[in-house]
CSV table of C-alpha atoms in Angstrom, one decimal:
chain,number,residue,atom,x,y,z
I,25,MET,CA,-8.7,13.8,39.2
I,26,GLU,CA,-10.2,11.2,36.6
I,27,LEU,CA,-13.8,11.3,36.1
I,28,ALA,CA,-13.9,7.2,36.4
I,29,THR,CA,-12.8,7.6,40.0
I,30,LEU,CA,-14.8,10.7,41.2
I,31,SER,CA,-17.0,10.0,44.2
I,32,LEU,CA,-20.0,12.3,44.3
I,33,GLU,CA,-23.5,11.7,45.2
I,34,PRO,CA,-26.6,13.7,44.2
I,35,GLY,CA,-27.7,15.6,47.4
I,36,GLU,CA,-24.3,16.4,48.7
I,37,ARG,CA,-23.5,19.8,49.6
I,38,LEU,CA,-20.0,21.3,49.1
I,39,SER,CA,-18.3,24.4,49.7
I,40,GLY,CA,-15.9,26.1,47.2
I,41,SER,CA,-12.8,24.7,48.8
I,42,GLU,CA,-14.7,21.0,48.8
I,43,LEU,CA,-15.4,21.6,45.0
I,44,ASN,CA,-11.9,22.5,44.4
I,45,SER,CA,-10.7,19.4,46.4
I,46,ARG,CA,-13.0,16.9,44.6
I,47,PHE,CA,-12.2,18.1,41.1
I,48,ASP,CA,-8.7,19.4,41.5
I,49,ARG,CA,-9.7,22.8,40.2
I,50,GLY,CA,-11.4,25.9,41.8
I,51,MET,CA,-14.3,27.9,40.6
I,52,THR,CA,-14.1,30.3,37.7
I,53,GLY,CA,-17.2,32.3,38.8
I,54,ARG,CA,-18.9,31.4,35.4
I,55,GLY,CA,-22.3,29.6,35.2
I,56,ILE,CA,-20.7,27.2,32.6
I,57,GLU,CA,-17.2,26.0,33.2
I,58,ILE,CA,-15.4,24.0,30.5
I,59,CYS,CA,-13.1,21.4,32.4
I,60,TYR,CA,-10.9,18.5,31.7
I,61,ASP,CA,-9.9,15.5,34.0
I,62,ASP,CA,-6.4,13.9,34.2
I,63,ASP,CA,-7.1,11.9,31.1
I,64,ASP,CA,-8.0,15.1,29.1
I,65,GLN,CA,-11.6,14.0,29.0
I,66,ARG,CA,-13.7,17.1,28.6
I,67,TYR,CA,-16.6,17.6,31.0
I,68,LEU,CA,-18.8,20.6,32.1
I,69,ARG,CA,-19.9,22.1,35.5
I,70,LEU,CA,-23.0,24.1,35.6
I,71,PHE,CA,-23.9,26.4,38.5
I,72,SER,CA,-27.4,27.9,39.2
I,73,SER,CA,-28.3,30.1,42.2
I,74,ASP,CA,-31.7,31.4,43.6
I,75,THR,CA,-30.1,34.6,43.8
I,76,GLY,CA,-28.5,34.8,40.4
I,77,PRO,CA,-29.5,36.9,37.5
I,78,TYR,CA,-32.0,34.4,36.0
I,79,GLY,CA,-33.5,32.7,39.0
I,80,ASP,CA,-33.4,29.4,37.1
I,81,ASP,CA,-36.4,27.0,38.2
I,82,VAL,CA,-34.7,23.8,38.7
I,83,THR,CA,-37.6,21.9,40.1
I,84,GLY,CA,-38.8,18.8,38.1
I,85,GLY,CA,-37.2,16.0,36.0
I,86,GLU,CA,-36.6,18.6,33.1
I,87,PHE,CA,-35.9,22.2,33.7
I,88,THR,CA,-34.8,25.2,32.0
I,89,TYR,CA,-31.3,26.7,32.5
I,90,ILE,CA,-30.4,30.0,31.1
I,91,GLY,CA,-27.0,30.4,29.3
I,92,GLU,CA,-24.2,32.5,30.1
I,93,GLY,CA,-23.9,36.6,29.3
I,94,GLN,CA,-25.5,39.2,31.5
I,95,THR,CA,-25.2,42.1,29.1
I,96,GLY,CA,-26.4,42.3,25.6
I,97,ASP,CA,-27.6,39.6,23.4
I,98,GLN,CA,-26.2,36.2,24.4
I,99,THR,CA,-24.1,34.6,21.6
I,100,LEU,CA,-23.4,30.9,20.9
I,101,THR,CA,-19.8,31.1,22.1
I,102,GLY,CA,-17.9,30.1,25.1
I,103,GLY,CA,-19.9,28.0,27.6
I,104,ASN,CA,-23.2,28.4,25.6
I,105,LYS,CA,-21.5,26.8,22.6
I,106,PHE,CA,-20.1,23.8,24.4
I,107,LEU,CA,-23.2,23.3,26.4
I,108,SER,CA,-25.3,23.4,22.8
I,109,ARG,CA,-22.9,20.8,21.3
I,110,ALA,CA,-23.8,18.5,24.2
I,111,LYS,CA,-27.3,17.8,22.6
I,112,ARG,CA,-25.8,16.0,19.8
I,113,HIS,CA,-22.4,14.9,21.4
I,114,PRO,CA,-23.1,14.0,25.2
I,115,LEU,CA,-20.3,14.6,27.8
I,116,PRO,CA,-20.3,14.5,31.5
I,117,ILE,CA,-22.3,17.6,32.7
I,118,PHE,CA,-22.3,18.1,36.6
I,119,PHE,CA,-25.2,20.2,37.9
I,120,PHE,CA,-24.9,22.3,41.0
I,121,HIS,CA,-27.5,24.6,42.7
I,122,ARG,CA,-27.4,26.9,45.6
I,123,GLU,CA,-30.5,28.0,47.3
I,124,SER,CA,-31.0,31.5,48.7
I,125,GLY,CA,-29.2,32.1,52.0
I,126,GLU,CA,-27.1,29.1,51.6
I,127,ALA,CA,-23.2,29.3,51.1
I,128,ASP,CA,-22.8,25.7,50.0
I,129,TRP,CA,-23.6,24.2,46.6
I,130,GLU,CA,-25.9,21.3,46.3
I,131,TYR,CA,-25.0,18.7,43.8
I,132,GLN,CA,-28.1,17.5,41.8
I,133,GLY,CA,-26.6,15.0,39.6
I,134,GLN,CA,-25.5,14.9,36.0
I,135,VAL,CA,-27.7,16.4,33.4
I,136,GLU,CA,-28.0,15.9,29.6
I,137,VAL,CA,-29.2,18.6,27.0
I,138,VAL,CA,-32.5,17.9,25.8
I,139,ASP,CA,-32.8,21.0,23.5
I,140,PHE,CA,-31.9,24.7,23.3
I,141,ALA,CA,-33.4,27.9,21.9
I,142,CYS,CA,-32.7,31.6,21.7
I,143,GLY,CA,-35.4,34.2,22.4
I,144,PRO,CA,-36.3,37.4,24.2
I,145,PHE,CA,-35.8,37.4,28.0
I,146,GLU,CA,-38.7,38.1,30.2
I,147,GLY,CA,-38.8,42.0,31.3
I,148,ASP,CA,-35.7,42.7,29.0
I,149,ASP,CA,-35.0,43.7,25.4
I,150,ARG,CA,-32.2,41.1,24.8
I,151,ASP,CA,-32.0,37.6,23.7
I,152,VAL,CA,-30.9,34.7,25.8
I,153,TYR,CA,-30.2,31.1,25.3
I,154,ARG,CA,-32.7,28.5,27.1
I,155,PHE,CA,-31.3,25.1,27.6
I,156,VAL,CA,-33.7,22.5,28.5
I,157,LEU,CA,-31.8,20.0,30.8
I,158,ARG,CA,-32.9,16.5,32.1
I,159,ARG,CA,-31.4,14.7,35.0
I,160,ARG,CA,-29.9,11.4,34.2
I,161,HIS,CA,-30.4,9.9,37.6
I,162,GLU,CA,-31.3,10.9,41.1
I,163,THR,CA,-31.5,9.5,44.6
I,164,ARG,CA,-34.7,11.4,45.2
I,165,GLU,CA,-37.4,13.0,43.2
I,166,ARG,CA,-37.6,16.8,42.3
I,167,VAL,CA,-41.2,17.3,41.4
I,168,ASP,CA,-43.4,20.0,42.7
I,169,ASP,CA,-46.4,18.7,44.8
I,170,GLU,CA,-49.0,20.1,42.6
I,171,GLU,CA,-47.2,18.4,39.5
I,172,ALA,CA,-47.3,15.0,41.1
I,173,ALA,CA,-50.2,12.6,40.3
I,174,ALA,CA,-50.7,9.0,40.6
I,175,ASP,CA,-51.9,8.3,37.1
I,176,LEU,CA,-49.0,10.0,35.2
I,177,THR,CA,-48.1,8.2,32.2
I,178,PRO,CA,-44.7,6.9,32.3
I,179,ALA,CA,-42.3,8.8,29.9
I,180,GLU,CA,-41.5,7.0,26.8
I,181,ARG,CA,-37.9,5.5,26.8
I,182,THR,CA,-35.8,5.1,23.7
I,183,GLU,CA,-32.5,3.1,23.4
I,184,THR,CA,-29.6,4.8,22.1
I,185,THR,CA,-25.9,3.9,21.2
I,186,ARG,CA,-23.2,6.5,21.8
I,187,SER,CA,-19.6,6.6,20.4
I,188,ARG,CA,-16.6,7.8,22.0
I,189,ILE,CA,-13.5,9.0,20.7
I,190,ILE,CA,-10.4,7.1,22.0
I,191,ARG,CA,-7.7,9.6,22.9
I,192,ASN,CA,-4.0,8.7,22.7
I,193,THR,CA,-3.3,9.7,26.4
I,194,ALA,CA,0.2,8.4,26.2
I,195,LEU,CA,0.9,11.0,23.6
I,196,ALA,CA,-0.4,13.8,25.7
I,197,THR,CA,1.3,12.5,28.8
I,198,GLU,CA,4.7,12.4,27.1
I,199,LEU,CA,4.5,15.8,25.7
I,200,LYS,CA,3.3,17.3,28.9
I,201,ALA,CA,6.4,15.7,30.7
I,202,ARG,CA,8.6,17.1,27.9
I,203,TYR,CA,7.5,20.6,29.0
I,204,SER,CA,7.7,19.6,32.6
I,205,HIS,CA,4.0,20.6,32.8
I,206,THR,CA,4.6,24.2,32.0
I,207,CYS,CA,2.2,26.3,30.2
I,208,GLN,CA,3.4,27.2,26.5
I,209,VAL,CA,1.3,30.5,26.9
I,210,CYS,CA,2.3,31.7,30.4
I,211,GLY,CA,5.0,29.8,31.5
I,212,GLU,CA,3.3,28.8,34.6
I,213,ARG,CA,3.6,25.4,36.3
I,214,ARG,CA,0.8,24.1,38.5
I,215,ARG,CA,1.2,21.3,41.0
I,216,ARG,CA,-1.0,18.4,41.9
I,217,GLY,CA,1.3,17.6,44.8
I,218,VAL,CA,4.5,18.8,46.4
I,219,HIS,CA,6.6,17.1,43.6
I,220,ASP,CA,4.0,16.4,40.8
I,221,GLY,CA,3.3,19.0,38.0
I,222,TYR,CA,0.0,19.5,36.4
I,223,ALA,CA,-0.8,20.7,33.0
I,224,GLU,CA,-3.5,19.9,30.4
I,225,ALA,CA,-3.1,19.0,26.7
I,226,HIS,CA,-5.4,21.1,24.3
I,227,HIS,CA,-6.1,19.9,20.7
I,228,LEU,CA,-6.1,22.9,18.4
I,229,ARG,CA,-8.4,21.4,15.9
I,230,PRO,CA,-10.8,19.6,18.3
I,231,LEU,CA,-11.2,15.6,17.6
I,232,GLY,CA,-14.9,15.4,17.7
I,233,ARG,CA,-17.4,16.3,15.0
I,234,PRO,CA,-17.8,18.7,13.2
I,235,HIS,CA,-13.9,19.3,13.5
I,236,ASP,CA,-12.5,15.9,13.2
I,237,GLY,CA,-9.0,16.9,14.1
I,238,PRO,CA,-6.2,14.2,14.3
I,239,ASP,CA,-4.7,13.0,17.7
I,240,VAL,CA,-1.2,13.8,16.7
I,241,GLU,CA,1.5,15.8,18.5
I,242,ALA,CA,1.4,18.7,15.7
I,243,ASN,CA,-2.3,19.3,17.0
I,244,LEU,CA,-1.3,19.5,20.6
I,245,LEU,CA,-0.4,22.2,23.2
I,246,VAL,CA,0.4,21.8,26.8
I,247,LEU,CA,-1.5,24.5,28.9
I,248,CYS,CA,-2.4,25.5,32.4
I,249,PRO,CA,-6.2,25.2,33.1
I,250,ASP,CA,-6.7,28.9,32.7
I,251,HIS,CA,-5.3,29.2,29.2
I,252,HIS,CA,-7.0,25.9,28.2
I,253,ALA,CA,-10.2,27.4,28.9
I,254,ASP,CA,-9.2,30.5,27.2
I,255,PHE,CA,-8.3,28.6,24.0
I,256,ASP,CA,-11.8,26.7,24.4
I,257,TYR,CA,-13.7,30.0,24.7
I,258,GLY,CA,-11.8,31.5,21.6
I,259,MET,CA,-10.0,34.1,23.6
I,260,ILE,CA,-6.7,33.2,22.3
I,261,ALA,CA,-5.3,33.0,18.7
I,262,VAL,CA,-1.6,32.5,17.8
I,263,ASP,CA,0.0,33.5,14.6
I,264,PRO,CA,1.1,30.3,12.8
I,265,GLU,CA,4.3,31.5,11.4
I,266,THR,CA,5.6,33.8,14.3
I,267,HIS,CA,3.8,32.3,17.3
I,268,THR,CA,2.8,35.7,18.4
I,269,ILE,CA,-0.2,35.4,20.9
I,270,ALA,CA,-3.2,37.6,20.7
I,271,HIS,CA,-5.4,37.5,23.8
I,272,ALA,CA,-8.7,39.0,23.9
I,273,TYR,CA,-8.4,40.8,27.6
I,274,GLU,CA,-5.0,39.6,29.0
I,275,ARG,CA,-2.4,42.2,28.6
I,276,GLU,CA,0.5,40.2,30.2
I,277,VAL,CA,-0.1,37.5,27.4
I,278,ASP,CA,-1.3,39.7,24.3
I,279,GLY,CA,1.9,40.1,22.1
I,280,ALA,CA,4.0,37.5,23.9
I,281,SER,CA,5.4,34.5,22.1
I,282,LEU,CA,4.1,31.1,22.5
I,283,SER,CA,6.8,28.8,23.9
I,284,VAL,CA,7.6,25.9,21.6
I,285,ARG,CA,10.5,23.4,22.2
I,286,GLU,CA,12.6,22.4,19.1
I,287,ASP,CA,11.4,18.8,19.5
I,288,HIS,CA,8.0,19.7,19.2
I,289,ASP,CA,6.8,19.8,15.7
I,290,LEU,CA,3.7,22.1,16.1
I,291,GLY,CA,1.7,22.3,13.0
I,292,SER,CA,1.0,25.9,11.6
I,293,ALA,CA,-2.1,24.5,9.8
I,294,PHE,CA,-3.8,23.4,13.1
I,295,LEU,CA,-3.0,27.0,14.5
I,296,ASP,CA,-4.5,28.4,11.5
I,297,TYR,CA,-7.7,26.2,11.8
I,298,HIS,CA,-8.1,27.3,15.5
I,299,ASN,CA,-7.8,31.1,14.5
I,300,ARG,CA,-10.4,30.7,11.8
I,301,THR,CA,-12.8,28.5,13.2
I,302,ILE,CA,-12.5,28.8,17.2
I,303,ALA,CA,-11.1,32.3,18.1
I,304,SER,CA,-13.9,34.8,18.5
I,305,PHE,CA,-12.5,38.1,19.1
């Protein structure tokens, strides 16, 4: 799936299998999912439910979304970290909501992060992250009747310019082909069709600010979607010298060796950067 060709309209209702079909990936069960398209462009999927632990109020043009983490104080890691970064470095964020008693998810359009803060959660003694989200565009209004008024002052608009990192997609495509679309962590080869393999390219030192990593082969790994997400969430570290894998919770992977081809000049400095800056266990 490429984001440029994704067909999805606000108001559509989709089952879990239909979400899988549209995005070429299933649901992880997380409220905030870190995803990549076929061009390795990062995007997020957000899920909110009336029956969820936080009962997010998603009415109105702007609304508050509680971050992930249901026990203890929430931390600025994993999905919370990537959602917070989107305030300064926007990326596509697809928002889905499920009403009480419904099985399907309603797509409510793309959203952007206006602000976020951490503080006590009502009726609890722990801190949670609150993200103020704004819908970018909609086919219908989502305003409570009591909030609607004919003389509301139009919201002030500002014009902004966004920069986008140009990735060397040919480099990632060639490296994935060299590994036959096989994950360097688990050895699994996913498929996008009967004959076509599927894998994702991961930059150990991310390209965007504040990391400013280079788009070079030494900074790239070929991964399955699950272990790509684990690298993003900081759940994996790799010894720069021995290539021994440390995994936060997956016993089958913890202690195994990263598969590295002889013609893949993987940079130990980039592994070390990931371990020091992104790994969080």
